[in-house]
Coordinates of C-alpha atoms and ligand atoms in Angstrom, one line a residue:
X1 CA 0.0 0.0 0.0
X2 CA 1.4 3.3 -1.0
X3 CA 2.5 5.4 1.9
X4 CA 1.9 8.6 0.2
X5 CA -1.8 9.0 0.7
X6 CA -2.9 11.1 -2.2
X7 CA -6.5 12.2 -1.7
X8 CA -9.1 12.5 -4.5
X9 CA -9.4 15.8 -6.5
X10 CA -11.8 18.1 -4.8
X11 CA -11.1 16.7 -1.3
X12 CA -11.9 19.4 1.3
X13 CA -9.0 20.5 3.5
X14 CA -10.3 22.7 6.2
X15 CA -9.9 23.9 9.7
X16 CA -12.6 24.0 12.4
X17 CA -13.6 26.5 15.2
X18 CA -16.7 27.4 17.1
X19 CA -18.3 30.7 18.0
X20 CA -18.0 30.8 21.7
X21 CA -14.4 29.5 21.6
X22 CA -13.0 32.1 19.3
X23 CA -15.3 35.1 18.7
X24 CA -15.2 37.0 22.0
X25 CA -17.5 40.0 22.7
X26 CA -20.5 37.6 23.0
X27 CA -23.0 40.4 23.8
X28 CA -21.9 42.8 21.0
X29 CA -24.3 44.5 18.7
X30 CA -27.5 43.4 20.5
X31 CA -26.6 39.7 20.9
X32 CA -28.3 37.7 23.7
X33 CA -26.3 35.7 26.2
X34 CA -25.8 31.9 25.9
X35 CA -25.6 29.2 28.6
X36 CA -21.8 29.2 28.1
X37 CA -21.7 32.9 28.9
X38 CA -23.6 32.3 32.1
X39 CA -21.6 29.1 32.9
X40 CA -18.2 30.6 32.4
X41 CA -19.1 33.6 34.5
X42 CA -20.1 31.3 37.3
X43 CA -17.0 31.1 39.6
X44 CA -15.3 27.7 39.8
X45 CA -16.8 26.3 36.6
X46 CA -14.0 27.0 34.2
X47 CA -10.2 26.7 34.8
X48 CA -8.8 30.0 36.0
X49 CA -12.4 31.4 35.9
X50 CA -11.7 32.0 32.2
X51 CA -14.6 33.2 30.0
X52 CA -15.2 33.7 26.3
X53 CA -15.5 37.5 26.7
X54 CA -12.3 38.0 24.7
X55 CA -11.2 34.6 23.4
X56 CA -9.5 35.2 20.1
X57 CA -11.4 38.4 19.5
X58 CA -12.5 36.9 16.1
X59 CA -15.7 39.0 16.1
X60 CA -13.4 42.0 15.5
X61 CA -10.5 40.2 13.7
X62 CA -12.4 38.0 11.2
X63 CA -10.8 39.6 8.2
X64 CA -7.2 38.9 9.6
X65 CA -8.2 35.3 10.4
X66 CA -9.6 34.7 6.9
X67 CA -6.3 35.9 5.5
X68 CA -4.5 33.3 7.7
X69 CA -6.8 30.6 6.3
X70 CA -6.1 31.8 2.7
X71 CA -2.4 31.7 3.5
X72 CA -2.7 28.1 4.7
X73 CA -4.4 27.3 1.4
X74 CA -7.6 26.0 3.1
X75 CA -10.4 25.3 0.6
X76 CA -13.0 25.0 3.3
X77 CA -13.6 26.4 6.8
X78 CA -16.0 25.0 9.5
X79 CA -17.3 27.5 12.0
X80 CA -20.4 27.8 14.1
X81 CA -23.0 30.5 14.4
X82 CA -23.8 31.9 17.9
X83 CA -27.6 31.4 18.1
X84 CA -27.9 34.4 20.4
X85 CA -26.2 36.8 18.0
X86 CA -28.9 36.1 15.4
X87 CA -31.9 35.5 17.7
X88 CA -31.1 37.3 21.0
X89 CA -34.2 35.8 22.6
X90 CA -33.6 32.4 21.0
X91 CA -36.9 32.8 19.0
X92 CA -38.7 35.5 17.0
X93 CA -36.9 38.8 16.6
X94 CA -33.8 38.7 14.3
X95 CA -30.8 40.8 15.3
X96 CA -29.7 42.0 11.8
X97 CA -26.3 43.2 13.1
X98 CA -25.5 39.7 14.4
X99 CA -26.6 38.1 11.2
X100 CA -24.6 40.7 9.2
X101 CA -21.4 39.5 10.9
X102 CA -21.9 36.0 9.5
X103 CA -22.9 37.3 6.1
X104 CA -19.6 39.3 5.9
X105 CA -17.6 36.3 7.1
X106 CA -19.2 34.0 4.4
X107 CA -18.5 36.6 1.7
X108 CA -14.9 37.0 2.8
X109 CA -14.4 33.2 2.7
X110 CA -15.8 33.0 -0.7
X111 CA -13.6 35.8 -1.9
X112 CA -10.7 33.5 -1.0
X113 CA -12.3 30.4 -2.6
X114 CA -12.8 28.9 0.9
X115 CA -16.0 26.9 1.2
X116 CA -18.0 27.6 4.4
X117 CA -19.3 24.7 6.4
X118 CA -21.5 26.1 9.1
X119 CA -22.4 24.5 12.3
X120 CA -25.8 25.7 13.6
X121 CA -25.3 24.6 17.2
X122 CA -22.0 24.2 19.0
X123 CA -23.4 24.2 22.5
X124 CA -24.2 27.9 23.1
X125 CA -27.9 27.8 23.7
X126 CA -29.5 31.2 24.3
X127 CA -30.2 31.6 28.0
X128 CA -33.7 32.9 27.1
X129 CA -34.5 29.3 25.8
X130 CA -32.6 27.6 28.6
X131 CA -34.8 29.5 31.1
X132 CA -37.8 28.0 29.3
X133 CA -36.4 24.5 30.0
X134 CA -33.8 24.4 27.3
X135 CA -33.2 21.1 25.6
X136 CA -35.4 19.4 28.2
X137 CA -38.4 21.3 26.8
X138 CA -40.3 19.2 24.1
X139 CA -40.6 22.4 22.2
X140 CA -36.8 22.7 21.8
X141 CA -36.7 20.9 18.4
X142 CA -39.2 23.4 17.0
X143 CA -37.2 26.3 18.4
X144 CA -34.1 25.0 16.7
X145 CA -35.9 24.4 13.3
X146 CA -37.1 28.0 13.4
X147 CA -33.6 29.3 14.1
X148 CA -32.2 27.0 11.3
X149 CA -34.7 28.3 8.8
X150 CA -33.5 31.9 9.4
X151 CA -30.0 30.9 8.6
X152 CA -30.9 28.7 5.6
X153 CA -32.8 31.6 4.1
X154 CA -30.0 34.1 4.7
X155 CA -27.0 32.0 3.7
X156 CA -27.8 28.8 1.8
X157 CA -27.1 30.5 -1.5
X158 CA -23.4 30.7 -0.5
X159 CA -22.9 27.7 1.9
X160 CA -21.8 24.3 0.7
X161 CA -22.6 22.3 3.8
X162 CA -24.5 22.7 7.1
X163 CA -23.9 20.8 10.3
X164 CA -27.0 20.9 12.4
X165 CA -25.6 20.0 15.8
X166 CA -22.1 19.5 17.1
X167 CA -21.7 16.4 19.3
X168 CA -25.2 15.9 20.9
X169 CA -23.5 13.4 23.2
X170 CA -21.1 16.0 24.7
X171 CA -23.9 18.6 25.1
X172 CA -26.1 16.0 26.8
X173 CA -23.6 14.0 28.9
X174 CA -21.1 16.7 29.9
X175 CA -23.8 19.3 30.3
X176 CA -26.7 17.4 31.9
X177 CA -25.2 14.1 33.4
X178 CA -21.7 15.0 34.5
X179 CA -22.3 18.7 35.0
X180 CA -18.9 19.8 33.8
X181 CA -20.2 21.8 30.8
X182 CA -23.0 24.3 30.5
X183 CA -25.7 24.3 31.8
X184 CA -23.9 22.3 34.6
X185 CA -26.7 19.9 35.4
X186 CA -25.8 16.5 37.0
X187 CA -29.2 14.7 36.7
X188 CA -29.4 11.1 35.5
X189 CA -33.0 11.8 34.3
X190 CA -31.9 14.6 31.9
X191 CA -29.3 13.2 29.6
X192 CA -31.5 10.7 27.7
X193 CA -34.2 13.3 27.1
X194 CA -31.8 16.0 26.1
X195 CA -30.1 13.7 23.6
X196 CA -33.5 12.7 22.2
X197 CA -34.5 16.3 21.7
X198 CA -31.2 17.2 20.1
X199 CA -31.7 14.4 17.6
X200 CA -35.2 15.5 17.0
X201 CA -33.9 19.1 16.5
X202 CA -31.5 17.7 13.9
X203 CA -34.3 15.9 12.1
X204 CA -36.6 19.0 12.2
X205 CA -33.9 21.2 10.8
X206 CA -33.2 18.6 8.0
X207 CA -36.9 18.5 7.2
X208 CA -36.9 22.3 6.8
X209 CA -33.7 22.1 4.7
X210 CA -35.3 19.5 2.4
X211 CA -38.0 22.1 1.6
X212 CA -35.8 25.2 1.0
X213 CA -32.1 24.1 0.9
X214 CA -29.9 23.4 -2.2
X215 CA -26.8 21.9 -0.7
X216 CA -25.8 19.4 2.0
X217 CA -26.8 19.0 5.6
X218 CA -25.4 16.6 8.2
X219 CA -24.5 16.2 11.9
X220 CA -21.1 16.0 13.7
X221 CA -20.6 13.2 16.2
X222 CA -17.8 12.5 18.6
X223 CA -16.9 8.9 17.7
X224 CA -14.4 7.1 19.9
X225 CA -13.7 3.4 19.3
X226 CA -13.6 1.4 22.5
X227 CA -11.1 -1.4 23.2
X228 CA -11.0 -3.8 26.3
X229 CA -8.0 -3.3 28.5
X230 CA -7.7 -7.1 28.7
X231 CA -9.2 -10.1 27.0
X232 CA -11.3 -10.8 30.0
X233 CA -15.1 -11.3 29.4
X234 CA -15.7 -8.5 31.9
X235 CA -13.5 -6.0 30.1
X236 CA -14.9 -7.0 26.7
X237 CA -18.4 -6.5 27.9
X238 CA -17.4 -3.2 29.5
X239 CA -16.0 -2.0 26.2
X240 CA -19.2 -3.0 24.4
X241 CA -21.3 -1.0 26.9
X242 CA -19.1 2.1 26.5
X243 CA -19.3 1.7 22.7
X244 CA -23.1 1.7 23.0
X245 CA -23.0 4.7 25.4
X246 CA -20.7 6.9 23.3
X247 CA -21.0 5.8 19.7
X248 CA -24.1 3.7 19.0
X249 CA -26.4 5.8 21.2
X250 CA -26.3 8.4 18.3
X251 CA -25.3 6.3 15.3
X252 CA -28.1 3.7 15.6
X253 CA -31.1 6.1 15.8
X254 CA -29.6 8.2 13.0
X255 CA -29.1 5.3 10.6
X256 CA -31.4 2.6 11.9
X257 CA -34.2 4.5 13.7
X258 CA -33.6 2.7 17.0
X259 CA -31.6 3.1 20.2
X260 CA -29.2 0.4 21.2
X261 CA -30.7 -2.3 23.4
X262 CA -28.1 -1.5 26.0
X263 CA -29.4 2.0 26.7
X264 CA -32.4 1.0 29.0
X265 CA -30.0 -1.2 31.0
X266 CA -27.4 1.5 31.3
X267 CA -29.9 4.2 32.4
X268 CA -32.5 2.1 34.1
X269 CA -35.5 4.2 35.2
X270 CA -33.8 7.3 33.7
X271 CA -34.4 5.9 30.2
X272 CA -37.9 7.0 28.9
X273 CA -39.9 5.0 26.5
X274 CA -39.4 7.1 23.4
X275 CA -42.2 7.1 20.8
X276 CA -41.3 5.1 17.7
X277 CA -42.6 7.9 15.5
X278 CA -39.8 10.1 16.9
X279 CA -37.2 7.5 16.0
X280 CA -38.6 7.2 12.5
X281 CA -38.3 11.0 12.1
X282 CA -34.7 10.9 13.4
X283 CA -33.7 8.1 11.0
X284 CA -31.7 9.0 7.9
X285 CA -32.7 12.7 7.1
X286 CA -29.1 13.8 6.5
X287 CA -26.7 13.9 3.5
X288 CA -23.5 13.2 5.4
X289 CA -22.0 12.2 8.8
X290 CA -19.4 14.4 10.4
X291 CA -16.8 12.5 12.4
X292 CA -15.0 14.2 15.3
X293 CA -12.1 11.9 16.1
X294 CA -9.4 12.5 18.7
X295 CA -8.6 9.2 20.4
X296 CA -9.8 5.8 21.5
X297 CA -11.2 4.4 24.8
X298 CA -9.1 1.8 26.7
X299 CA -11.8 0.2 28.8
X300 CA -11.8 -1.7 32.1
X301 CA -14.8 -3.2 33.9
X302 CA -15.5 -1.3 37.1
X303 CA -18.8 -2.2 38.9
X304 CA -18.5 1.0 41.0
X305 CA -18.5 3.3 37.9
X306 CA -22.2 4.4 37.3
X307 CA -23.9 4.2 34.9
X308 CA -21.7 1.9 32.7
X309 CA -19.8 -0.3 35.2
X310 CA -16.9 0.6 33.0
X311 CA -14.1 3.2 33.1
X312 CA -11.8 4.6 30.4
X313 CA -8.3 4.1 31.8
X314 CA -5.2 6.1 31.0
X315 CA -2.6 3.9 29.3
X316 CA 0.9 4.4 30.7
X317 CA 2.6 2.5 27.8
X318 CA 1.2 4.7 25.0
X319 CA 1.7 8.4 24.0
X320 CA -1.0 10.8 25.0
X321 CA -1.9 14.4 24.5
X322 CA -2.2 17.2 27.0
X323 CA -5.9 16.3 27.4
X324 CA -4.8 12.8 28.6
X325 CA -6.1 11.2 25.4
X326 CA -4.1 8.4 23.9
X327 CA -2.6 9.1 20.5
X328 CA -4.1 6.3 18.4
X329 CA -4.3 7.0 14.6
X330 CA -5.5 3.5 13.7
X331 CA -8.7 4.3 15.7
X332 CA -9.5 6.9 13.0
X333 CA -9.2 4.3 10.2
X334 CA -11.2 1.8 12.2
X335 CA -13.9 4.3 13.0
X336 CA -14.2 5.3 9.3
X337 CA -14.2 1.7 8.2
X338 CA -17.0 1.0 10.7
X339 CA -19.2 3.6 9.0
X340 CA -18.6 1.7 5.7
X341 CA -19.1 -1.8 7.0
X342 CA -21.9 -1.2 9.6
X343 CA -23.7 2.0 8.6
X344 CA -23.9 1.9 4.8
X345 CA -20.8 3.9 3.9
X346 CA -22.5 7.3 4.0
X347 CA -20.7 10.4 2.7
X348 CA -18.5 11.5 5.6
X349 CA -16.3 14.4 6.6
X350 CA -13.7 14.4 9.4
X351 CA -15.3 17.5 11.0
X352 CA -12.7 17.6 13.8
X353 CA -9.3 16.0 14.4
X354 CA -6.4 17.6 16.3
X355 CA -4.5 17.6 19.6
X356 CA -3.5 19.7 22.5
X357 CA 0.1 19.5 23.6
X358 CA 2.3 21.5 26.0
X359 CA 3.7 23.6 23.1
X360 CA 7.1 25.2 23.6
X361 CA 7.3 28.9 24.0
X362 CA 7.6 30.9 20.7
X363 CA 11.1 31.6 19.4
X364 CA 11.4 34.4 16.9
X365 CA 7.7 34.4 16.3
X366 CA 7.3 30.7 15.7
X367 CA 6.3 27.6 17.8
X368 CA 8.1 24.3 17.1
X369 CA 5.2 22.0 17.9
X370 CA 6.8 18.7 16.7
X371 CA 4.3 16.6 18.6
X372 CA 1.3 18.1 16.8
X373 CA 3.0 17.7 13.4
X374 CA 3.5 14.0 14.2
X375 CA -0.1 13.7 15.4
X376 CA -1.5 15.3 12.3
X377 CA 0.7 13.4 9.9
X378 CA -0.3 10.1 11.4
X379 CA -4.0 10.9 11.5
X380 CA -4.1 12.3 8.0
X381 CA -2.3 9.2 6.9
X382 CA -4.9 7.1 8.7
X383 CA -7.7 9.0 7.0
X384 CA -6.0 8.2 3.6
X385 CA -5.8 4.5 4.5
X386 CA -9.6 4.5 5.1
X387 CA -10.1 6.2 1.7
X388 CA -8.0 3.4 0.1
X389 CA -10.3 0.9 1.7
X390 CA -13.3 2.6 0.0
X391 CA -14.6 4.8 2.7
X392 CA -16.7 7.6 1.3
X393 CA -14.6 10.4 2.9
X394 CA -15.1 13.9 1.4
X395 CA -12.9 16.1 3.6
X396 CA -10.8 16.8 6.7
X397 CA -11.3 19.7 9.1
X398 CA -8.4 20.2 11.5
X399 CA -9.2 21.2 15.1
X400 CA -8.3 24.0 15.3
X401 CA -7.2 27.1 13.4
X402 CA -6.3 29.0 16.6
X403 CA -5.6 28.3 20.2
X404 CA -8.9 29.1 21.8
X405 CA -11.3 28.8 24.8
X406 CA -11.3 25.0 25.5
X407 CA -14.5 24.9 27.5
X408 CA -14.0 23.9 31.1
X409 CA -10.2 23.9 30.6
X410 CA -10.3 27.6 29.7
X411 CA -7.2 28.7 27.9
X412 CA -4.9 26.0 29.4
X413 CA -5.1 23.6 26.5
X414 CA -3.8 24.7 23.1
X415 CA -5.1 23.0 19.9
X416 CA -4.3 25.6 17.3
X417 CA -2.2 25.8 14.2
X418 CA -1.6 29.4 15.4
X419 CA -0.7 30.3 19.0
X420 CA -3.0 32.9 20.5
X421 CA -2.7 34.4 23.9
X422 CA -5.9 36.4 24.7
X423 CA -4.1 39.2 26.4
X424 CA -1.9 39.8 23.3
X425 CA -4.2 38.6 20.4
X426 CA -1.3 37.9 18.1
X427 CA -1.5 34.8 15.8
X428 CA 1.9 33.2 16.1
X429 CA 2.4 30.4 13.5
X430 CA 3.4 26.9 14.6
X431 CA 5.4 24.3 12.6
X432 CA 2.1 22.4 12.3
X433 CA 0.7 25.3 10.2
X434 CA 3.6 24.9 7.7
X435 CA 3.0 21.2 7.7
X436 CA -0.7 21.5 7.0
X437 CA 0.0 24.0 4.2
X438 CA 2.2 21.4 2.5
X439 CA -0.4 18.7 3.0
X440 CA -3.0 20.9 1.3
X441 CA -0.6 21.9 -1.5
X442 CA 0.2 18.3 -2.3
X443 CA -3.3 17.0 -1.6
X444 CA -1.9 14.3 0.7
X445 CA 0.8 13.3 3.1
X446 CA 4.1 12.6 1.3
X447 CA 6.2 10.4 3.5
Ligands
GI1_501 C1 -13.5 13.5 22.8 O1 -13.3 14.8 22.1 C2 -14.4 15.3 21.6 O2 -14.8 14.6 20.4 C3 -14.2 16.7 21.2 C4 -13.0 17.4 21.3 N1 -13.3 18.7 20.9 C5 -14.7 18.8 20.7 N2 -15.2 17.6 20.9 C6 -15.5 20.0 20.5 O3 -16.3 19.9 19.4 C7 -14.6 21.3 20.4 O4 -15.4 22.4 20.7 C8 -13.4 21.1 21.4 O5 -12.6 22.3 21.4 C9 -12.5 19.9 20.9 C10 -11.2 19.7 21.6 O6 -11.5 19.3 22.9

């Protein structure tokens, strides 16, 4: 097998970001606050009590950042829209100045032949809707569909692909079960219903798009292959449960119109009896699947670990990133192949892949991030290997363009191709930016 993974002509080479993580100035020009604005301003919730008030100041530096993207040679850029900038109350009144920011951004990208891929929801629900029950409210799918329609009508003439929701699993589990993300709830009876409403919201937005849209729409899932820490029956069963909990909980309803049988056992009484009509509506309304891949799970049975009776353990004999995630490129190939062999080989994009490392300090305005270069080389090679096995892969979006607000970790974890320190707001290139520029120019990873 050739080691120089040339990718097909027209393959998308992008970078990915999200609104709350890079824009800053979240209440500018009439915008309404989000649950992440409220959460990050709650002392003790985010490392260093950091907030997205400044972040990468992208709201005021978008033109400079689009120039960086053009200099990299990106042919695509994935970003999210802050719901509260467009609909400050979450519903009804459109804030034209907020919408204008995104109109200008899209036009600037197109001027540089960079295709926009827009994520409608990357976790920043308007507080006005959260205060009406948020994603627990059965009306939330309709709220989302109305918001999506405003954006489709305003931008679909210039947008190649839409992602409805980024990682419903993270929004539901970290935000409503573990309480470590906004809105900070830790309630076993919330996660299953929030996930269900997020999937219904995805389906309702797709239905609206079918009526008025002209391009592609999909969803982005965090997919993490699970491996047993030993060959014991207990560890193998634990890995299967964690696979259902992280991967199949979302994949199966989207592709098969049913939740995995393991879910009621995992959640017990916290698992509602969802109407089959809902599941039919959720099934197969999208044009592509977005894969956010970072690492794999190395799983050990642990009866004390609710709700799975399984824990992801840190391997001491394998390299890991600053997030404590094992570096395992083969997991990307295996995840993509699974979509081919088990889910009908749908059109797919790698909508996120990247790594945080303890980058060295800049020297003469450059950061030598050799670890990140190696991570990206190995994972882009792994993506190429999946393509050679016939996976229907259409593009790769690197997480992330800029060091940014890493949710509960604040600014302590750096994923960017460009170093950004909020107090300075310079974009300092890293060696990984030069590496990615070469990958794009050669449409593949030369060994
Ligand atoms: C297990 O990682 C998840 O798939 C994941 C990792 N990440 C994400 N999801 C989010 O989509 C981004 O907003 C994060 O900044 C990024 C880096 O942490």
